[in-house]
Short mmCIF file of C-alpha atoms in Angstrom, two decimals:
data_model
loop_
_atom_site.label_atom_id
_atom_site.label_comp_id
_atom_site.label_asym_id
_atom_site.label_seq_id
_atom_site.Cartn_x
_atom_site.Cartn_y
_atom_site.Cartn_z
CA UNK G 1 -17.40 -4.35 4.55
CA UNK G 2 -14.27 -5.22 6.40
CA UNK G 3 -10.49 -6.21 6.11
CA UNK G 4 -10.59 -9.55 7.03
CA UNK G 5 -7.21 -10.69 6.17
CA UNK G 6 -4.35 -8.52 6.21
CA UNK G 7 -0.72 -9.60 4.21
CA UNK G 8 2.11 -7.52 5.99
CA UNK G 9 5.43 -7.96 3.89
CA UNK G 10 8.36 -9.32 5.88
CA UNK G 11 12.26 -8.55 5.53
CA UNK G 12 15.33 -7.35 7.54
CA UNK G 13 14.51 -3.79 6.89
CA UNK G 14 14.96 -1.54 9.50
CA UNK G 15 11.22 -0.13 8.54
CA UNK G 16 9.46 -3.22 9.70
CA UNK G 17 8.55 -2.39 12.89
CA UNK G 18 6.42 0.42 11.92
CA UNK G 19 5.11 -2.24 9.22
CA UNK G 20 4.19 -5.07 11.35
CA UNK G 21 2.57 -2.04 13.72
CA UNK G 22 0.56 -0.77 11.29
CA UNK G 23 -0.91 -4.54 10.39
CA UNK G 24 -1.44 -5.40 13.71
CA UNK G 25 -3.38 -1.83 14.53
CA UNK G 26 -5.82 -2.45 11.51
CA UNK G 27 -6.05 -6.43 11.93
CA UNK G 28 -7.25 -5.60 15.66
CA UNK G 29 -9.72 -2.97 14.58
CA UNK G 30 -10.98 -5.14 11.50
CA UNK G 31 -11.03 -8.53 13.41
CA UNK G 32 -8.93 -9.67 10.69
CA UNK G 33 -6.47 -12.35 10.22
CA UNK G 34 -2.77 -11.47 9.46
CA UNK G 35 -0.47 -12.56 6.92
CA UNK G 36 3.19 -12.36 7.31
CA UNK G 37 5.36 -13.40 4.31
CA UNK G 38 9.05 -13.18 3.72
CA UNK G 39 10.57 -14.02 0.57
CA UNK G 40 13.51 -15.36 -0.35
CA UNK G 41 14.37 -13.16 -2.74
CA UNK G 42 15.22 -15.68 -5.32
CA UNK G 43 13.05 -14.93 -8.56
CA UNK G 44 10.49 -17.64 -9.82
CA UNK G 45 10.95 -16.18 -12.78
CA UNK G 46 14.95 -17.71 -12.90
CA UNK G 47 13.05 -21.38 -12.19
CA UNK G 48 10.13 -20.69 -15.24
CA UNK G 49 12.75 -19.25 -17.93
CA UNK G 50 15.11 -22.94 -17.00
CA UNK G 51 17.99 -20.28 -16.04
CA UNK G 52 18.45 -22.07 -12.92
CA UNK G 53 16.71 -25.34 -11.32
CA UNK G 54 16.05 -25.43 -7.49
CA UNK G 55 17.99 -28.01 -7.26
CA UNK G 56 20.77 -26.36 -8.84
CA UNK G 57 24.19 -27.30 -6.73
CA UNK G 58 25.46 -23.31 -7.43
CA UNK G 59 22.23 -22.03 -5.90
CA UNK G 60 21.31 -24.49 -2.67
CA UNK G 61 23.96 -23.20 -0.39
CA UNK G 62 22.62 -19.48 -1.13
CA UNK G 63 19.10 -20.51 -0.84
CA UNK G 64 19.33 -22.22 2.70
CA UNK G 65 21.46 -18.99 3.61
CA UNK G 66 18.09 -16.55 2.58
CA UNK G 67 15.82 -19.07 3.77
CA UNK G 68 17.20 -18.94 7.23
CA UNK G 69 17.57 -15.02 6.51
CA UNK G 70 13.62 -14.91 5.76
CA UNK G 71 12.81 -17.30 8.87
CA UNK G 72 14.33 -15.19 11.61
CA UNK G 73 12.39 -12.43 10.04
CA UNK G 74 9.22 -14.23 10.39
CA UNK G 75 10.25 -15.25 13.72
CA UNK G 76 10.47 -11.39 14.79
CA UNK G 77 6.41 -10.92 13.15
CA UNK G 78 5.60 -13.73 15.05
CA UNK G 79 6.98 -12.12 18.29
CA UNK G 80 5.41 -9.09 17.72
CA UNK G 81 1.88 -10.54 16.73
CA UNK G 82 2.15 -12.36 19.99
CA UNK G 83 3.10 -9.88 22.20
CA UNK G 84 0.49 -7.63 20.28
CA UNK G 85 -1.97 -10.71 21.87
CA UNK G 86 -5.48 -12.48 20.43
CA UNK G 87 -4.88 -11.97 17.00
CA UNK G 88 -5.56 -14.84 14.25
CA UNK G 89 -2.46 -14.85 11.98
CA UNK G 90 -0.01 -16.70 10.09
CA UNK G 91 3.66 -16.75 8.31
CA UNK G 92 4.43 -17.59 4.87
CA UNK G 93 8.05 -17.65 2.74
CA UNK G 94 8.25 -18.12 -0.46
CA UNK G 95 11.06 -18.52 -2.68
CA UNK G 96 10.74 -15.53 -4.96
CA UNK G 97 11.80 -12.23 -4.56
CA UNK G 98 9.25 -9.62 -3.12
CA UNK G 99 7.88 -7.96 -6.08
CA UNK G 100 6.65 -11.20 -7.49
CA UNK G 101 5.82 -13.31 -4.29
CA UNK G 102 3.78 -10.96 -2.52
CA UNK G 103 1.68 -9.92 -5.98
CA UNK G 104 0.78 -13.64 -6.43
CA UNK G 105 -0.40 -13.90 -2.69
CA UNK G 106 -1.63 -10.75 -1.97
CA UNK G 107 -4.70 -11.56 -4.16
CA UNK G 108 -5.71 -13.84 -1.34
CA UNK G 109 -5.66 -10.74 0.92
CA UNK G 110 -8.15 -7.98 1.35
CA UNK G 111 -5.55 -5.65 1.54
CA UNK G 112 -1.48 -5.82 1.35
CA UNK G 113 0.42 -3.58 4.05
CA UNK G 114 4.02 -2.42 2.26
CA UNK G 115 7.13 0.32 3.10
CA UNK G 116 7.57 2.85 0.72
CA UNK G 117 10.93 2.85 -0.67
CA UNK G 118 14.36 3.58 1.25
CA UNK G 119 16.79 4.92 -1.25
CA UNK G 120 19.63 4.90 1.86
CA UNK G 121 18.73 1.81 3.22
CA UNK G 122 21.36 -0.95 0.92
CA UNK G 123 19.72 -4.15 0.90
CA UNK G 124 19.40 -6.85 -1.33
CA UNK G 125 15.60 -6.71 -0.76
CA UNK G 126 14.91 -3.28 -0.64
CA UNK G 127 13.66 -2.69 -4.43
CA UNK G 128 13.06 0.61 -5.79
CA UNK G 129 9.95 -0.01 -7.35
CA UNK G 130 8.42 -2.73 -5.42
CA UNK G 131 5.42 -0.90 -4.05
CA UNK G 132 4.65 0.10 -7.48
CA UNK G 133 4.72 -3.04 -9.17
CA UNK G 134 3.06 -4.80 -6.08
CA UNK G 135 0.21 -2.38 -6.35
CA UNK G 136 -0.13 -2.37 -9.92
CA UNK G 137 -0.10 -6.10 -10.25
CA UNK G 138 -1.56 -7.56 -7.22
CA UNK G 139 -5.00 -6.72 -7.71
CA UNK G 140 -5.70 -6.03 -3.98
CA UNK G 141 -5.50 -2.45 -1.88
CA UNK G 142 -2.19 -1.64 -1.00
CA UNK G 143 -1.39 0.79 2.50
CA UNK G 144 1.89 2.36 1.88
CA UNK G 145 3.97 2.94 5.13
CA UNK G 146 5.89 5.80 4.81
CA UNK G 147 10.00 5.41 6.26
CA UNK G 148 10.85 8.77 6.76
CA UNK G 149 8.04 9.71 10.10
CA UNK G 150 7.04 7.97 12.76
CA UNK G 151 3.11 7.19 12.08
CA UNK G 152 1.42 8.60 15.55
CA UNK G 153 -1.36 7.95 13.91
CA UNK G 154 -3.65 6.71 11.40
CA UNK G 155 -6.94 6.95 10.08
CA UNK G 156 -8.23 9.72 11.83
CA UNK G 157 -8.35 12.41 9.44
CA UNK G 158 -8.70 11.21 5.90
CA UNK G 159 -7.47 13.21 2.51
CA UNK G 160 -9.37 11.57 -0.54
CA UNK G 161 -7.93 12.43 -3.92
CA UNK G 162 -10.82 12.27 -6.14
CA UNK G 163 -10.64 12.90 -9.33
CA UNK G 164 -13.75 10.33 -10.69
CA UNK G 165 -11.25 7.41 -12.08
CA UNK G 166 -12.32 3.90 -12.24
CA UNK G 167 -8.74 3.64 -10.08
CA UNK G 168 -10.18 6.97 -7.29
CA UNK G 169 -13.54 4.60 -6.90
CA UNK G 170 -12.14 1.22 -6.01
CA UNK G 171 -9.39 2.94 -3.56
CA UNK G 172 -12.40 4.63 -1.75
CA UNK G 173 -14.51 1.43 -1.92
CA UNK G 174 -11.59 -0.52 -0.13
CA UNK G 175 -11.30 2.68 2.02
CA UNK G 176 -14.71 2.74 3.95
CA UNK G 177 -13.90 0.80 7.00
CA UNK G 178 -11.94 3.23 7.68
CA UNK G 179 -13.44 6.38 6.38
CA UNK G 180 -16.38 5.02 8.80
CA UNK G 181 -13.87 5.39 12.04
CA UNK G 182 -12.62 8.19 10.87
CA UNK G 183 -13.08 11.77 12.83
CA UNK G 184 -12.79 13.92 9.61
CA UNK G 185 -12.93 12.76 5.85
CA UNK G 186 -11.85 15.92 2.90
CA UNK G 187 -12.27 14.84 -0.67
CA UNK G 188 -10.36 17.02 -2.84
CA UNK G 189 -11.05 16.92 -6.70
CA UNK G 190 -7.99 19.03 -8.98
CA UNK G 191 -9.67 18.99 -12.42
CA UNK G 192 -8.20 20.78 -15.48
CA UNK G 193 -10.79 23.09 -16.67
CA UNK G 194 -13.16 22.07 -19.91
CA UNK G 195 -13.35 18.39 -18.62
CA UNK G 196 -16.91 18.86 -17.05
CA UNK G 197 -18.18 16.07 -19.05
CA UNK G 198 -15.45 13.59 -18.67
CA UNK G 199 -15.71 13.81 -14.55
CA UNK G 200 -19.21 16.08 -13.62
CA UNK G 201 -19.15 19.39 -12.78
CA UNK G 202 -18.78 19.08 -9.04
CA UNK G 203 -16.62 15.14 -8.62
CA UNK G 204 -15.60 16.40 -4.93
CA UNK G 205 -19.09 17.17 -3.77
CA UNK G 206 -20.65 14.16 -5.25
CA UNK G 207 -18.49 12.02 -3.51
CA UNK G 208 -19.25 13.50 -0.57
CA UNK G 209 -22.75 12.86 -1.11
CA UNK G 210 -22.62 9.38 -1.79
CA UNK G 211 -20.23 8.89 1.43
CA UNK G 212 -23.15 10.27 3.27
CA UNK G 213 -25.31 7.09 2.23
CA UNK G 214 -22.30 5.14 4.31
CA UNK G 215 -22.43 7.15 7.24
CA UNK G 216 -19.48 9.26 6.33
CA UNK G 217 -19.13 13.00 6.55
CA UNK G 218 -17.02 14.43 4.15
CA UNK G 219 -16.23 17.81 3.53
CA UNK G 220 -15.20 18.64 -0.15
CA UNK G 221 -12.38 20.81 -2.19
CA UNK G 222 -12.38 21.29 -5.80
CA UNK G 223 -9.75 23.24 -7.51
CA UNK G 224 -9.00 23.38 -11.30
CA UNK G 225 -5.67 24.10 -13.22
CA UNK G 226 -3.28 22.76 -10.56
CA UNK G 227 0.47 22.71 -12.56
CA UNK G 228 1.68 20.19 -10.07
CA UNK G 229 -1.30 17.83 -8.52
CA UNK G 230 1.19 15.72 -6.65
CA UNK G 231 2.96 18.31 -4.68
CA UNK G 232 -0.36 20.08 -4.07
CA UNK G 233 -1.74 16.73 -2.24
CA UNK G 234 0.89 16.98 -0.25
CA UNK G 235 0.52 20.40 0.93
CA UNK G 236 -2.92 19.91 1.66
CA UNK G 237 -2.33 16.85 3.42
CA UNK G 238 0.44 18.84 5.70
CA UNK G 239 -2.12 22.01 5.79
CA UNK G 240 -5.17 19.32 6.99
CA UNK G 241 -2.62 17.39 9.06
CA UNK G 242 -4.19 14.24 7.81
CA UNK G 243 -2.98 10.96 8.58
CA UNK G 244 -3.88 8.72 5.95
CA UNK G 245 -4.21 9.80 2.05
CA UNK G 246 -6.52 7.55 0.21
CA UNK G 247 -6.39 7.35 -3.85
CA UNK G 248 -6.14 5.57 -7.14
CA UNK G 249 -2.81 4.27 -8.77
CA UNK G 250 -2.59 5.46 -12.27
CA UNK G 251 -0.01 3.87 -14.55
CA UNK G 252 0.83 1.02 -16.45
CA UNK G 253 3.29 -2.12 -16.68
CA UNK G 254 5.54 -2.79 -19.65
CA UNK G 255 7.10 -6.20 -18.49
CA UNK G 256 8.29 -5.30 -15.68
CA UNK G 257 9.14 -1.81 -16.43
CA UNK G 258 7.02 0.68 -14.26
CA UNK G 259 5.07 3.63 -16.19
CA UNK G 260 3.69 5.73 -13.30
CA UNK G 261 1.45 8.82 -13.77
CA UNK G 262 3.01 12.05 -12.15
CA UNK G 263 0.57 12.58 -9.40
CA UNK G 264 1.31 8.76 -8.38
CA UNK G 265 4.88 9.12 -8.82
CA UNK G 266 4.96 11.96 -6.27
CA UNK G 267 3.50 10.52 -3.92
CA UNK G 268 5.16 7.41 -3.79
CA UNK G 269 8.70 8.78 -3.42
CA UNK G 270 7.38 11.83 -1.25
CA UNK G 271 4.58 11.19 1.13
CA UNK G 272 5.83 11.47 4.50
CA UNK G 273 2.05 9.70 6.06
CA UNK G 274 0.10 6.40 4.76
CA UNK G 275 -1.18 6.43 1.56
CA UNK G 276 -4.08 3.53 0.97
CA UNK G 277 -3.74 2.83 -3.07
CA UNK G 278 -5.72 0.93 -5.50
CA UNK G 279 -5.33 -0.07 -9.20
#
C-alpha cells in the first residue's frame, strides 16, 4: 500500500511553504500524484440554502476578487511543484470555503496534507477549526503540519498512540508506508486501569506484533492512569524526538459544531511536529 494521490490545501497563508514541502516530499517518495486546491472561500452552503445565487450582482465583483486571490495561490504550488521537478500533479479551486471544499474532494485523495491552526495569523481563510472538521468529515487520512517549527524532518522516528480504537487502527493502516521507511517506530498504549477486556491486556505490544508481519519494528510503551493523555504524548514525543505522531481522531460533529475528545484536542492546538490523523 501506497499514497498515490496526495491533496495539499492551498491559500495565502504564510504556512504554505512548509505545506506544499511536505506534499511534495511524500508525493516523491510515494510516486504519487499531487493535488493542489484553493478555495474561494465562498460557502456552497450560501448557494444550497438560496441565501445567495452565483449569479448574484452583490456577490460577482467579490467572487472574481477571491478567485484571482485563489489563482495566484495556485500559481505559487505550481511553481514550487515544478521547480520540485517530475512530479504528476494538478490544481483545483473551488468556490467554497476550505472546510467544506476540501472535505468533498479529499475523498478522492489517499490522504489530505493540512496546517494546523494559526491563532495570530488574521485571515479570512485561516479557520479555527478547519483541520478538525476536514478530518472528521472527509473520510480520508489527514497529515497535520504543524506552524510553529520548522519540520527538518519527517517520518523517521514514528510515535503511535495506540489505544485499540476502531479510529488508532485505520490511522496506522494509512500509516504503513511510512512506518515501513521509518528508522524507529514506538507504540505507546495509556489505558485506564480495569479496561483489560475492552482493549487486551497488552494493546501496545500487540501492535507491535502485528507491525512485525509488515516488516516494521516497533518497540512498545504501555502506561495506565495517565490524568492528562494529551500532554503526556507530547512529552514523549519531545523525550523520543520523534518526527511524526501517528493516531486516531476521536470526536464527533453536531452540524458543524466540533466535539473533540481531550487527547485530540491537545494535540491539535499543541503539537509542535506532524501528526498523521484518521477518523
Amino acid at each position: 500500500m501506497s499514497f498515490k494521490t496526495i491533496l495539499v490545501h492551498v491559500d495565502e497563508s504564510r504556512h504554505i511553504d512548509k505545506r506544499i514541502d511536505m506534499a511534495i516530499k511524500l508525493a516523491r517518495e510515494n510516486q504519487a500524484h499531487l493535488i493542489g486546491m484553493a478555495t474561494t472561500g465562498v460557502s456552497q452552503y450560501l448557494y444550497e440554502t438560496m441565501a445567495l445565487s452565483p449569479g448574484d450582482t452583490n456577490l460577482v465583483p467579490y467572487l472574481e476578487i477571491f478567485r484571482k486571490r485563489a489563482e495566484k495561490a495556485l500559481e505559487h504550488f505550481k511553481s514550487a511543484v515544478q521547480r520540485a521537478g517530475n512530479l504528476s500533479f494538478e490544481t483545483r479551486l473551488a468556490d467554497d470555503e476550505p472546510s467544506g471544499g476540501i472535505s468533498l474532494f479529499g475523498r478522492y485523495a489517499d490522504l489530505v496534507v493540512l496546517s494546523q491552526f494559526d491563532a495570530d495569523e488574521a485571515s479570512p481563510a485561516n479557520q479555527p477549526y478547519m483541520p478538525e472538521y476536514i478530518a472528521m468529515n472527509g473520510g480520508s487520512p489527514v497529515l497535520l503540519v504543524p506552524h510553529s517549527s520548522m519540520v527538518s524532518s519527517f517520518g523517521e522516528r514514528v510515535l503511535i498512540a495506540w489505544n485499540g480504537s476502531p479510529e488508532a487502527k485505520r490511522a496506522v493502516h494509512y500509516a504503513l508506508p511510512i512506518l515501513q521507511r521509518a528508522k524507529e517506530v514506538v507504540v505507546v498504549s495509556y489505558l485506564p486501569s480495569g479496561q483489560e477486556e475492552a482493549f487486551g491486556e497488552r494493546p501496545a505490544s500487540e501492535l507491535a506484533a502485528y507491525l512485525m508481519h509488515h516488516n516494521i519494528q516497533a518497540r512498545n510503551i504501555q502506561e495506565e492512569n495517565i490524568s492528562d493523555v494529551g500532554d503526556a504524548l507530547l512529552s514523549l514525543a519531545a523525550n523520543l524526538s520523534s518526527d511524526l505522531l501517528v493516531m486516531g481522531c476521536y470526536g464527533h460533529t453536531r452540524i458543524r459544531e466540533i466535539l473533540l475528545g481531550g487527547a485530540t484536542r491537545k494535540i491539535f492546538q499543541s503539537t509542535t511536529i506532524p501528526v498523521l490523523l484518521s477518523h
